[in-house]
Short mmCIF file of C-alpha atoms and ligand atoms in Angstrom, two decimals:
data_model
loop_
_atom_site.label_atom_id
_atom_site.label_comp_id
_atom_site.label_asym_id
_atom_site.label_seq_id
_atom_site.Cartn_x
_atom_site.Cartn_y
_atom_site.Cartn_z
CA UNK A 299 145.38 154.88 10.08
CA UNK A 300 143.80 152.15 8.00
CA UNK A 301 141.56 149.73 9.70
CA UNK A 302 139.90 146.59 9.36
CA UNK A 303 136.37 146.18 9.61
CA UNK A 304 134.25 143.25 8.55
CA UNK A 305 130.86 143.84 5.88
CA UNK A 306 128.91 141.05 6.77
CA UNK A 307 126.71 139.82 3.60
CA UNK A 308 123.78 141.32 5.81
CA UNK A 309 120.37 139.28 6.39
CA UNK A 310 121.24 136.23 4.51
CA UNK A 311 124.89 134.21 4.44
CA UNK A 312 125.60 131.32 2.51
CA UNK A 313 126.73 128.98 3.79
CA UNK A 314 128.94 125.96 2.12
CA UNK A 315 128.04 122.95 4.05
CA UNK A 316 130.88 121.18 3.11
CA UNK A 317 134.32 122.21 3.58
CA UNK A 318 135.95 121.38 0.17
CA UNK A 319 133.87 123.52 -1.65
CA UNK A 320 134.33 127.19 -2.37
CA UNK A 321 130.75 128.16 -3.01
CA UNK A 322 130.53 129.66 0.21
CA UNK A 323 129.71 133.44 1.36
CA UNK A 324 130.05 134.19 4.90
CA UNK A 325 132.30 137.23 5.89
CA UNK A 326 134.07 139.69 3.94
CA UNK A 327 136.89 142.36 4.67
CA UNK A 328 136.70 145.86 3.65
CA UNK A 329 139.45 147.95 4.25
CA UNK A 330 138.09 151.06 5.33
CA UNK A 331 139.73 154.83 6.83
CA UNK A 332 136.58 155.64 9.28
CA UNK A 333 134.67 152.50 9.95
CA UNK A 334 131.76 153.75 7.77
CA UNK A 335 131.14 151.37 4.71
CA UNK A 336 130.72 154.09 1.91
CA UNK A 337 130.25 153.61 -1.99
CA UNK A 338 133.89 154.19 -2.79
CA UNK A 339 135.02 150.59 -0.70
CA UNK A 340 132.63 148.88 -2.70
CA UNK A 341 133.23 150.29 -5.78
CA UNK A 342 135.97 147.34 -6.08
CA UNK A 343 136.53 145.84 -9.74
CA UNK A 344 135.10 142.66 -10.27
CA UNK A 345 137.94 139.74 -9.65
CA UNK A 346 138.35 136.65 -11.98
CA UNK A 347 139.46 133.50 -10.30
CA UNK A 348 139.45 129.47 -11.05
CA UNK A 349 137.76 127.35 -8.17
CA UNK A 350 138.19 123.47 -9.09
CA UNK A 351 138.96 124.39 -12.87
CA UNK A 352 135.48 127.04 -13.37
CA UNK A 353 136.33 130.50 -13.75
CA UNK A 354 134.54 132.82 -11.50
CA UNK A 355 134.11 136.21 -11.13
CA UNK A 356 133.12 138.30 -7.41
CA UNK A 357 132.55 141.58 -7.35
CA UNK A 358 131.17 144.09 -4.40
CA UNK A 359 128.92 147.14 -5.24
CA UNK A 360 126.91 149.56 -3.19
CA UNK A 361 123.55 150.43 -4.88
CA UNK A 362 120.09 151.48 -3.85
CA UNK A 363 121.79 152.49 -0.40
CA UNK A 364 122.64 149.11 0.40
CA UNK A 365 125.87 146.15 -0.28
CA UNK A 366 125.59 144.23 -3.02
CA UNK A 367 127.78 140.72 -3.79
CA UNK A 368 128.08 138.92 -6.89
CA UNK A 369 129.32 135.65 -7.64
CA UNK A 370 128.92 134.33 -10.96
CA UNK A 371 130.82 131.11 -12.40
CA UNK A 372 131.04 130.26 -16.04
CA UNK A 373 133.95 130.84 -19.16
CA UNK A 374 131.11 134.26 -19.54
CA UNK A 375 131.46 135.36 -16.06
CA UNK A 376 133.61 138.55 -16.60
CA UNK A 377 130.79 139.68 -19.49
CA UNK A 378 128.12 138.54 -17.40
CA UNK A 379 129.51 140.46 -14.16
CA UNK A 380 129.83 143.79 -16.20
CA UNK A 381 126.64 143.70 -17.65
CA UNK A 382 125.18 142.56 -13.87
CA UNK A 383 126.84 145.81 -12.35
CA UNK A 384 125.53 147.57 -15.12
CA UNK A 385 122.19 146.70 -15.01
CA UNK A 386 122.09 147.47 -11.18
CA UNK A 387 122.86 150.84 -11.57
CA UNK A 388 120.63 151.27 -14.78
CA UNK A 389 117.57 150.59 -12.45
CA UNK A 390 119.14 152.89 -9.53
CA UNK A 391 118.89 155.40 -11.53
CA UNK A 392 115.67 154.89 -13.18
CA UNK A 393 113.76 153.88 -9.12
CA UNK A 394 115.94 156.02 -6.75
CA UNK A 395 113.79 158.28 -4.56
CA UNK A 396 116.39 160.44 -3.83
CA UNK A 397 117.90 160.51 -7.07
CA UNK A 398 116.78 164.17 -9.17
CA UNK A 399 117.14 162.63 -12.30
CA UNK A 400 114.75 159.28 -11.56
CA UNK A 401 111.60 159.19 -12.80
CA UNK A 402 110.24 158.42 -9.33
CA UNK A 403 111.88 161.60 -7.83
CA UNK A 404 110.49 163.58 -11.23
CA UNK A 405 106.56 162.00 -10.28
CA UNK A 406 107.00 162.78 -6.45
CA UNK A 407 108.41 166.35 -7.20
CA UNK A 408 106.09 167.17 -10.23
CA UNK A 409 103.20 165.33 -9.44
CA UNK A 410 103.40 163.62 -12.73
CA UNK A 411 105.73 162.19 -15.19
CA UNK A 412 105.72 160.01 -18.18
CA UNK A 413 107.10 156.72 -17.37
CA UNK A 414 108.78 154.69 -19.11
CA UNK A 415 107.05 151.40 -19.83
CA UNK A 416 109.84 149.10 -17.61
CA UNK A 417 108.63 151.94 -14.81
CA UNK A 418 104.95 151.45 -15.26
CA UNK A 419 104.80 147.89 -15.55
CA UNK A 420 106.57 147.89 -12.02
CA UNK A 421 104.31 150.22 -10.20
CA UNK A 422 101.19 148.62 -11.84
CA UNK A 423 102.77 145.22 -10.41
CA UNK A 424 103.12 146.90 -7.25
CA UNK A 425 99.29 148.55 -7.38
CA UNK A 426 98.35 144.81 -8.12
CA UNK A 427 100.30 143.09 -5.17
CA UNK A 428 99.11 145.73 -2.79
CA UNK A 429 95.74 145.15 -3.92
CA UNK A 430 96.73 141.00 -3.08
CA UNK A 431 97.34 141.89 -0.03
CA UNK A 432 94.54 144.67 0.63
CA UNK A 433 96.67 146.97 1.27
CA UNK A 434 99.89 145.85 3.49
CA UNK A 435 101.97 146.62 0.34
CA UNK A 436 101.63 149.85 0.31
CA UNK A 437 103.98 152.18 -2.10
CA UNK A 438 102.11 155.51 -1.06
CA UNK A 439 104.29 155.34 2.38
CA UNK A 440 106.97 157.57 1.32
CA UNK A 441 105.49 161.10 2.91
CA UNK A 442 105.48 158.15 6.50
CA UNK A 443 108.33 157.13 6.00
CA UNK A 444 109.95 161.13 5.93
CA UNK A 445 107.89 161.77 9.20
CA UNK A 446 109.30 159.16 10.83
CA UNK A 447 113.12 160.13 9.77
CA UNK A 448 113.25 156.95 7.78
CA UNK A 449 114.59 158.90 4.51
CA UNK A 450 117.38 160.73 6.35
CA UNK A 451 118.14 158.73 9.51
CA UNK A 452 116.91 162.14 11.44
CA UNK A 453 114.61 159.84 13.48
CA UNK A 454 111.19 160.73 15.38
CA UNK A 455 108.10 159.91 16.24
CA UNK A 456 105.67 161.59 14.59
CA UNK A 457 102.32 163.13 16.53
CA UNK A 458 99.38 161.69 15.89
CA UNK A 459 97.46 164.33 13.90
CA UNK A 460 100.66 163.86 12.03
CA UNK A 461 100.08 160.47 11.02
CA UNK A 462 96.77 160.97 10.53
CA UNK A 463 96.79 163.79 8.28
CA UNK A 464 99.51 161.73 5.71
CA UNK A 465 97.44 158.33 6.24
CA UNK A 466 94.67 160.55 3.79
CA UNK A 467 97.06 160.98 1.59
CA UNK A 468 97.72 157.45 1.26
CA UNK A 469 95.94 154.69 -0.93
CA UNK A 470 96.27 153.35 -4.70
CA UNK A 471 93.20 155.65 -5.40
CA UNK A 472 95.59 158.75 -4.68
CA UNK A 473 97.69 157.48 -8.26
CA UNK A 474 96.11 157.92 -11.64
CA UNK A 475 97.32 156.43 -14.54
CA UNK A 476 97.22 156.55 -18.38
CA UNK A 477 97.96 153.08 -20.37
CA UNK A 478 98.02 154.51 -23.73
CA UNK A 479 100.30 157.69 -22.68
CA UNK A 480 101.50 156.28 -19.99
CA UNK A 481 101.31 159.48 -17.85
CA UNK A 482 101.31 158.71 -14.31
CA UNK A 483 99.70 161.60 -12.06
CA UNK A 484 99.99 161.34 -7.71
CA UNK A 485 97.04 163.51 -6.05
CA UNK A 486 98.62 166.37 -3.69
CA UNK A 487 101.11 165.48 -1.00
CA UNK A 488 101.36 161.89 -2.41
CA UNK A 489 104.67 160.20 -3.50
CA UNK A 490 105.58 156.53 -3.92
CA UNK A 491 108.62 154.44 -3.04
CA UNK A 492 109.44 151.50 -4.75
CA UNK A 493 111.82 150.29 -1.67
CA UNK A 494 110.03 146.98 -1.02
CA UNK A 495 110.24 145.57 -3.96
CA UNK A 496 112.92 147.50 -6.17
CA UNK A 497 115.72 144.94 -4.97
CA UNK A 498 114.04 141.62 -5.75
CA UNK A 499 113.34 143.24 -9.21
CA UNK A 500 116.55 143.67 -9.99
CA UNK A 501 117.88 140.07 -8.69
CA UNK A 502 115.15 138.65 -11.31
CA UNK A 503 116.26 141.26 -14.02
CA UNK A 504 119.83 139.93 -13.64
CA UNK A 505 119.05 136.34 -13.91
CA UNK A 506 117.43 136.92 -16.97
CA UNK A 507 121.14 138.97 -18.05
CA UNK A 508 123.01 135.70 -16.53
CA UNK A 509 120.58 133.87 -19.77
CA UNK A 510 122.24 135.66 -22.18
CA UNK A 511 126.12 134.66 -20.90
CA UNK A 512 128.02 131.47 -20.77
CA UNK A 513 127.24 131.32 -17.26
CA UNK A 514 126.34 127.86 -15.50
CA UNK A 515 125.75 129.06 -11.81
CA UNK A 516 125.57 132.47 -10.10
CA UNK A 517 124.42 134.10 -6.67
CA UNK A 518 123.92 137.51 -6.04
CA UNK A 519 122.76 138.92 -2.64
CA UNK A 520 121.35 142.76 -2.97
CA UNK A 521 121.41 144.04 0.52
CA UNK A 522 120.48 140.75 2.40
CA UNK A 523 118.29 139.27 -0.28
CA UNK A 524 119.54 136.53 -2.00
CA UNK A 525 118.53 135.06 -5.51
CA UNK A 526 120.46 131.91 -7.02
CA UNK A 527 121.09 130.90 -10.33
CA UNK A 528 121.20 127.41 -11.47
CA UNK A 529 123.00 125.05 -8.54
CA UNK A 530 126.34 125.23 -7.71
CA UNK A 531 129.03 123.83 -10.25
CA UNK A 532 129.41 120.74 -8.37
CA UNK A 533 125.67 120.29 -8.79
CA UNK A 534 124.76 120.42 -5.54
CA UNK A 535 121.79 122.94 -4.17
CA UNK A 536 122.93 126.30 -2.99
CA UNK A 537 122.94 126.59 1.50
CA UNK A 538 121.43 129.94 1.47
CA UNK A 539 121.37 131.11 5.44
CA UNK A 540 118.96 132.96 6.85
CA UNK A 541 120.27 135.40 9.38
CA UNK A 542 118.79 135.43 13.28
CA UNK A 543 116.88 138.52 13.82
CA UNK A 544 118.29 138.36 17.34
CA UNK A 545 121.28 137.51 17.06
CA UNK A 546 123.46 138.88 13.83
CA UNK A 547 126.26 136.45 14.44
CA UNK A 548 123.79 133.56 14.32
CA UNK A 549 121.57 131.70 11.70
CA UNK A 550 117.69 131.51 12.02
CA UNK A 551 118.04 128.16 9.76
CA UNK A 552 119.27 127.67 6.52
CA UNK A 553 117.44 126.56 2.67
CA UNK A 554 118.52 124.24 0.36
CA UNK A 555 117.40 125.48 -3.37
CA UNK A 556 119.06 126.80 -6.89
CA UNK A 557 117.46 129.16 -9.32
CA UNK A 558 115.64 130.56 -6.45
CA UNK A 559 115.82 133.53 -4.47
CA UNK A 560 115.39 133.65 -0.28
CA UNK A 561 114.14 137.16 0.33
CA UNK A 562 114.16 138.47 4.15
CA UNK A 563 112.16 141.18 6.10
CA UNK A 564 112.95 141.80 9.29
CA UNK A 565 112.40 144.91 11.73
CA UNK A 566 115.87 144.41 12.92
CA UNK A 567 117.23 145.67 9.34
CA UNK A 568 117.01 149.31 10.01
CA UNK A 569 115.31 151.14 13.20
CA UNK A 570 115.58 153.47 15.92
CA UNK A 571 115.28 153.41 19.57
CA UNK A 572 113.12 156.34 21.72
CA UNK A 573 112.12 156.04 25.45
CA UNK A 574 113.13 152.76 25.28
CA UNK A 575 110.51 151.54 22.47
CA UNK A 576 111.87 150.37 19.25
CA UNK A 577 110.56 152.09 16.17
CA UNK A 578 111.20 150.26 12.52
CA UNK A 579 111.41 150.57 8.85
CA UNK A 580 108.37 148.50 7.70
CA UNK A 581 105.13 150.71 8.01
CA UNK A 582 102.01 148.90 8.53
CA UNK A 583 99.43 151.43 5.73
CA UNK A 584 96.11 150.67 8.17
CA UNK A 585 98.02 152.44 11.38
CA UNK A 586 101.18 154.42 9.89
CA UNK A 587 103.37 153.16 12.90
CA UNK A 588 105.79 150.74 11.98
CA UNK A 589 103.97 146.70 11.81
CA UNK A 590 103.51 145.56 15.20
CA UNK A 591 101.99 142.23 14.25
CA UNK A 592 103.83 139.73 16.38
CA UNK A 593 106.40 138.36 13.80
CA UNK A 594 110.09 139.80 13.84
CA UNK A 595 111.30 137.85 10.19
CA UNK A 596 109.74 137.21 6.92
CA UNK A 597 111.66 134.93 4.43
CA UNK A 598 109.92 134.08 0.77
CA UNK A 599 111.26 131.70 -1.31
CA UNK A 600 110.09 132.05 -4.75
CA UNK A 601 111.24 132.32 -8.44
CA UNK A 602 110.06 135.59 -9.10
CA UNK A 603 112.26 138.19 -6.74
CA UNK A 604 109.61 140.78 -7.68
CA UNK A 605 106.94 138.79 -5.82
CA UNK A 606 108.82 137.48 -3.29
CA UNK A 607 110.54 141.49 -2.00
CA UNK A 608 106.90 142.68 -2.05
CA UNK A 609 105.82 139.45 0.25
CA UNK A 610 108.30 139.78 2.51
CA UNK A 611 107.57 143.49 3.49
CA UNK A 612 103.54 142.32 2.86
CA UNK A 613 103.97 139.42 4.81
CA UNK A 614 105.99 140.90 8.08
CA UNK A 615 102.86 143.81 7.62
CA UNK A 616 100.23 141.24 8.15
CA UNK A 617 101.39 138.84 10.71
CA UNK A 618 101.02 134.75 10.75
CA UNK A 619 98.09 134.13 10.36
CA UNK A 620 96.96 136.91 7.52
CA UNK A 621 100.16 135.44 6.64
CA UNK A 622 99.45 131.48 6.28
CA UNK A 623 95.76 132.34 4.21
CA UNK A 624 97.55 134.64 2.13
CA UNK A 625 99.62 131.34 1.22
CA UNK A 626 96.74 128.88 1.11
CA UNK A 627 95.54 131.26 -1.68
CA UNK A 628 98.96 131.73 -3.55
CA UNK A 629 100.69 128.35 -2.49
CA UNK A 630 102.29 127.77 -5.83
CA UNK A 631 104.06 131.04 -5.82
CA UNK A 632 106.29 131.20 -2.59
CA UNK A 633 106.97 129.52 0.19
CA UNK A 634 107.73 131.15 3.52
CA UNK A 635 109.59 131.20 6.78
CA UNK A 636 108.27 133.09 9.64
CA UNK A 637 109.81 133.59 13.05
CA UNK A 638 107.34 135.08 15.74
CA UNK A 639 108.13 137.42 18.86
CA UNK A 640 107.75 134.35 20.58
CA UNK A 641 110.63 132.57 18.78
CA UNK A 642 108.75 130.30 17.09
CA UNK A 643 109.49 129.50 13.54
CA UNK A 644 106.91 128.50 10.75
CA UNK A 645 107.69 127.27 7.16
CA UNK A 646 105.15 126.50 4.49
CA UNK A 647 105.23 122.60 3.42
CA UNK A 648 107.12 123.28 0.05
CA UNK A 649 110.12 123.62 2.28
CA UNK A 650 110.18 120.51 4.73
CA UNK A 651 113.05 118.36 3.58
CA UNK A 652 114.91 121.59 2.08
CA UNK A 653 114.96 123.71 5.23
CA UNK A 654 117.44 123.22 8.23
CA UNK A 655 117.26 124.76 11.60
CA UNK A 656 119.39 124.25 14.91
CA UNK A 657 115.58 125.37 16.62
CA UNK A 658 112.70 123.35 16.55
CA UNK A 659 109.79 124.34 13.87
CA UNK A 660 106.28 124.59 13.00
CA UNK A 661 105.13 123.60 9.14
CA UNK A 662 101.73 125.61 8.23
CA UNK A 663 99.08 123.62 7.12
P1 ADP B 12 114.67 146.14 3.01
O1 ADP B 12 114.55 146.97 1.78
O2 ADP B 12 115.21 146.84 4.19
O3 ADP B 12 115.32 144.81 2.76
P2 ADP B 12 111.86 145.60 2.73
O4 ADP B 12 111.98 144.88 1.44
O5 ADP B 12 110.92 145.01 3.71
O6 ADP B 12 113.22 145.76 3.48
O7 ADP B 12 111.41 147.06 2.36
C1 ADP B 12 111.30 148.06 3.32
C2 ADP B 12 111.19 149.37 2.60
O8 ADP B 12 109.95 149.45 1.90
C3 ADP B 12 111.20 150.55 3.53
O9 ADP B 12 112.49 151.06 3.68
C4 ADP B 12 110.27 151.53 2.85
O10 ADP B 12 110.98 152.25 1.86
C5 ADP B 12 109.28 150.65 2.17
N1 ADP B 12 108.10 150.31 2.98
C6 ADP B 12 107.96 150.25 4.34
N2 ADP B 12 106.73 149.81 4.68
C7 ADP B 12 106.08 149.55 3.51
C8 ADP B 12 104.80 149.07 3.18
N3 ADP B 12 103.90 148.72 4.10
N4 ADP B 12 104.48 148.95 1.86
C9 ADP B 12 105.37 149.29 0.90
N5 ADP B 12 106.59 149.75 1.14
C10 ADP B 12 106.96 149.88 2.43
MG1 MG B 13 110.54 143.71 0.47
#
């Protein structure tokens, strides 16, 4: 028997503000046999509509292991949809760990690979972010992130010898690379993931793609992280929610922004639970045990998705106050929103005015 279940946009919602408009994300159906969301719901054609005389076109899609959503307004839209979908899957392919044919799976399995130059330039960016951030970006983490049953939900804790032996094998110094050849080469027992950042690359890539179309405003949300382009076609800013680590029916706070993307990390996104201790998905590279640094959501808000996807996971590895230098440094870049175990929120000062919260909140200085 066929049942209903409800996909929520996960991580981030959007919400409309304003009743008459109908810009706004918040809950989906899926129709579904088993309950289990799997590629073939998602794989829904893309659906042309008007909303107050601009054509519009939605589409779902499940990519790099996660729900994607696409909304993009504009006479382009269907063009601009197709070529969206397209491009998502064009860097699945090329990224995916899992995937035989990626060049990622092809260095982690050989040891080495020519990369293509779109590949290189995105693990150098990554080298050069986790070198930002001395070292809380870390894309060495894959052998962790096996041990720990990340990779194929078989959860454990691993010993500590364990994590010991596969924190060696860690580092940028365990990757070599060639600029001229561009020959990439991992030491033994090293492999890198590009899950951190590989969504907020594509969000950018397909704003650049919305350039090339007819298209006046778009949003997109990749598994939780959102990135907007232009404003809405009434003009207005875009409501992009933030979701409650807590509480998944509830909102953390909302931003106010267009041609932007809101980009959330949170420990509540995938985990597991042993002996009553809850074990997950971000790895902090000093200790190999998943970040324990006293913040339980990480939201940048930047123009560059790239940036902001590597920040988030950075960020949430660091804590607030690695955190709020890291910003003093790099304040024209991002802006962030922080909630601590505590339940306190921070936001940087490029978002007073623009952020809303039901909670009380701190602004960084
Ligand atoms: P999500 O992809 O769930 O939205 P993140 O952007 O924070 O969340 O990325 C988490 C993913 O990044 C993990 O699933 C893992 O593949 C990888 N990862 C975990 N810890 C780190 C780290 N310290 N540095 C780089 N990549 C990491
Ligand atoms: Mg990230």
């Amino acid at each position: 028997m066929k049942k209903f279940i409800y996909l929520t946009i996960a991580a981030a919602l959007l919400l409309s503000g304003c009743g008459s408009n109908a810009q706004s994300v918040q809950v989906v159906s899926v129709n579904d046999d088993d309950g289990e969301i799997t590629e073939e719901d998602l794989a829904t054609e893309a659906e042309t509509t008007y909303e107050n005389g601009v054509k519009v076109s939605k589409q779902y899609v499940f990519a790099m292991d996660t729900e994607m959503y696409l909304a993009i307004y504009g006479t382009e839209c269907e063009e601009a949809i197709e070529a969206a979908v397209e491009e998502i899957n064009r860097i699945d392919d090329l990224l995916s760990v899992g995937d035989e044919e990626s060049e990622i799976f092809v260095l982690n399995s050989e040891g080495s690979c020519t990369l293509s130059d779109e590949t290189y330039e995105l693990i150098e960016r990554a080298l050069e972010i986790g070198d930002l951030t001395a070292g809380a970006l870390d894309i060495t983490v894959y052998p962790l992130m096996e041990a720990w049953g990340f990779t194929t939900q078989d959860y454990r804790v691993p010993s500590e010898s364990e994590i010991k032996e596969l924190l060696e094998k860690m580092g940028a110094d365990k990757i070599s690379y060639d600029e001229d050849t561009k020959v990439m080469t991992l030491s033994e027992g090293t492999m890198i993931d590009l899950g951190a950042i590989a969504k907020g690359y594509t969000s950018s890539r397909l704003m650049e793609i919305f350039e090339e179309y007819d298209v006046n405003s778009a949003m997109v949300s990749l598994g939780g992280n959102i990135h907007v382009y232009g404003s809405k076609t009434d003009g207005s800013d875009w409501n992009v929610a933030i979701a409650d680590p807590e509480d998944s029916s509830k909102y953390l706070g909302a931003v106010k922004v267009s041609d932007k993307c809101v980009i959330t990390s949170g420990g509540y996104e995938r985990y597991f639970e042993e002996d009553g201790v809850v074990y997950h998905h971000i790895l902090d590279p000093s200790t190999g045990y998943p970040a324990d640094s006293g913040v339980i959501s990480v939201t940048i808000v930047s123009d560059d998705g790239t940036l902001a996807d590597a920040l988030s996971t950075s960020l949430f590895v660091m804590g607030l106050s690695k955190a709020t230098e890291f910003w003093e440094n790099h304040s024209d870049e991002f802006d962030f929103i922080i909630e601590t175990d505590d339940g306190e929120i921070y936001i940087t000062p490029g978002l007073d005015g623009i952020f809303s919260s039901d909670s009380d909140y701190n602004i960084v200085e």
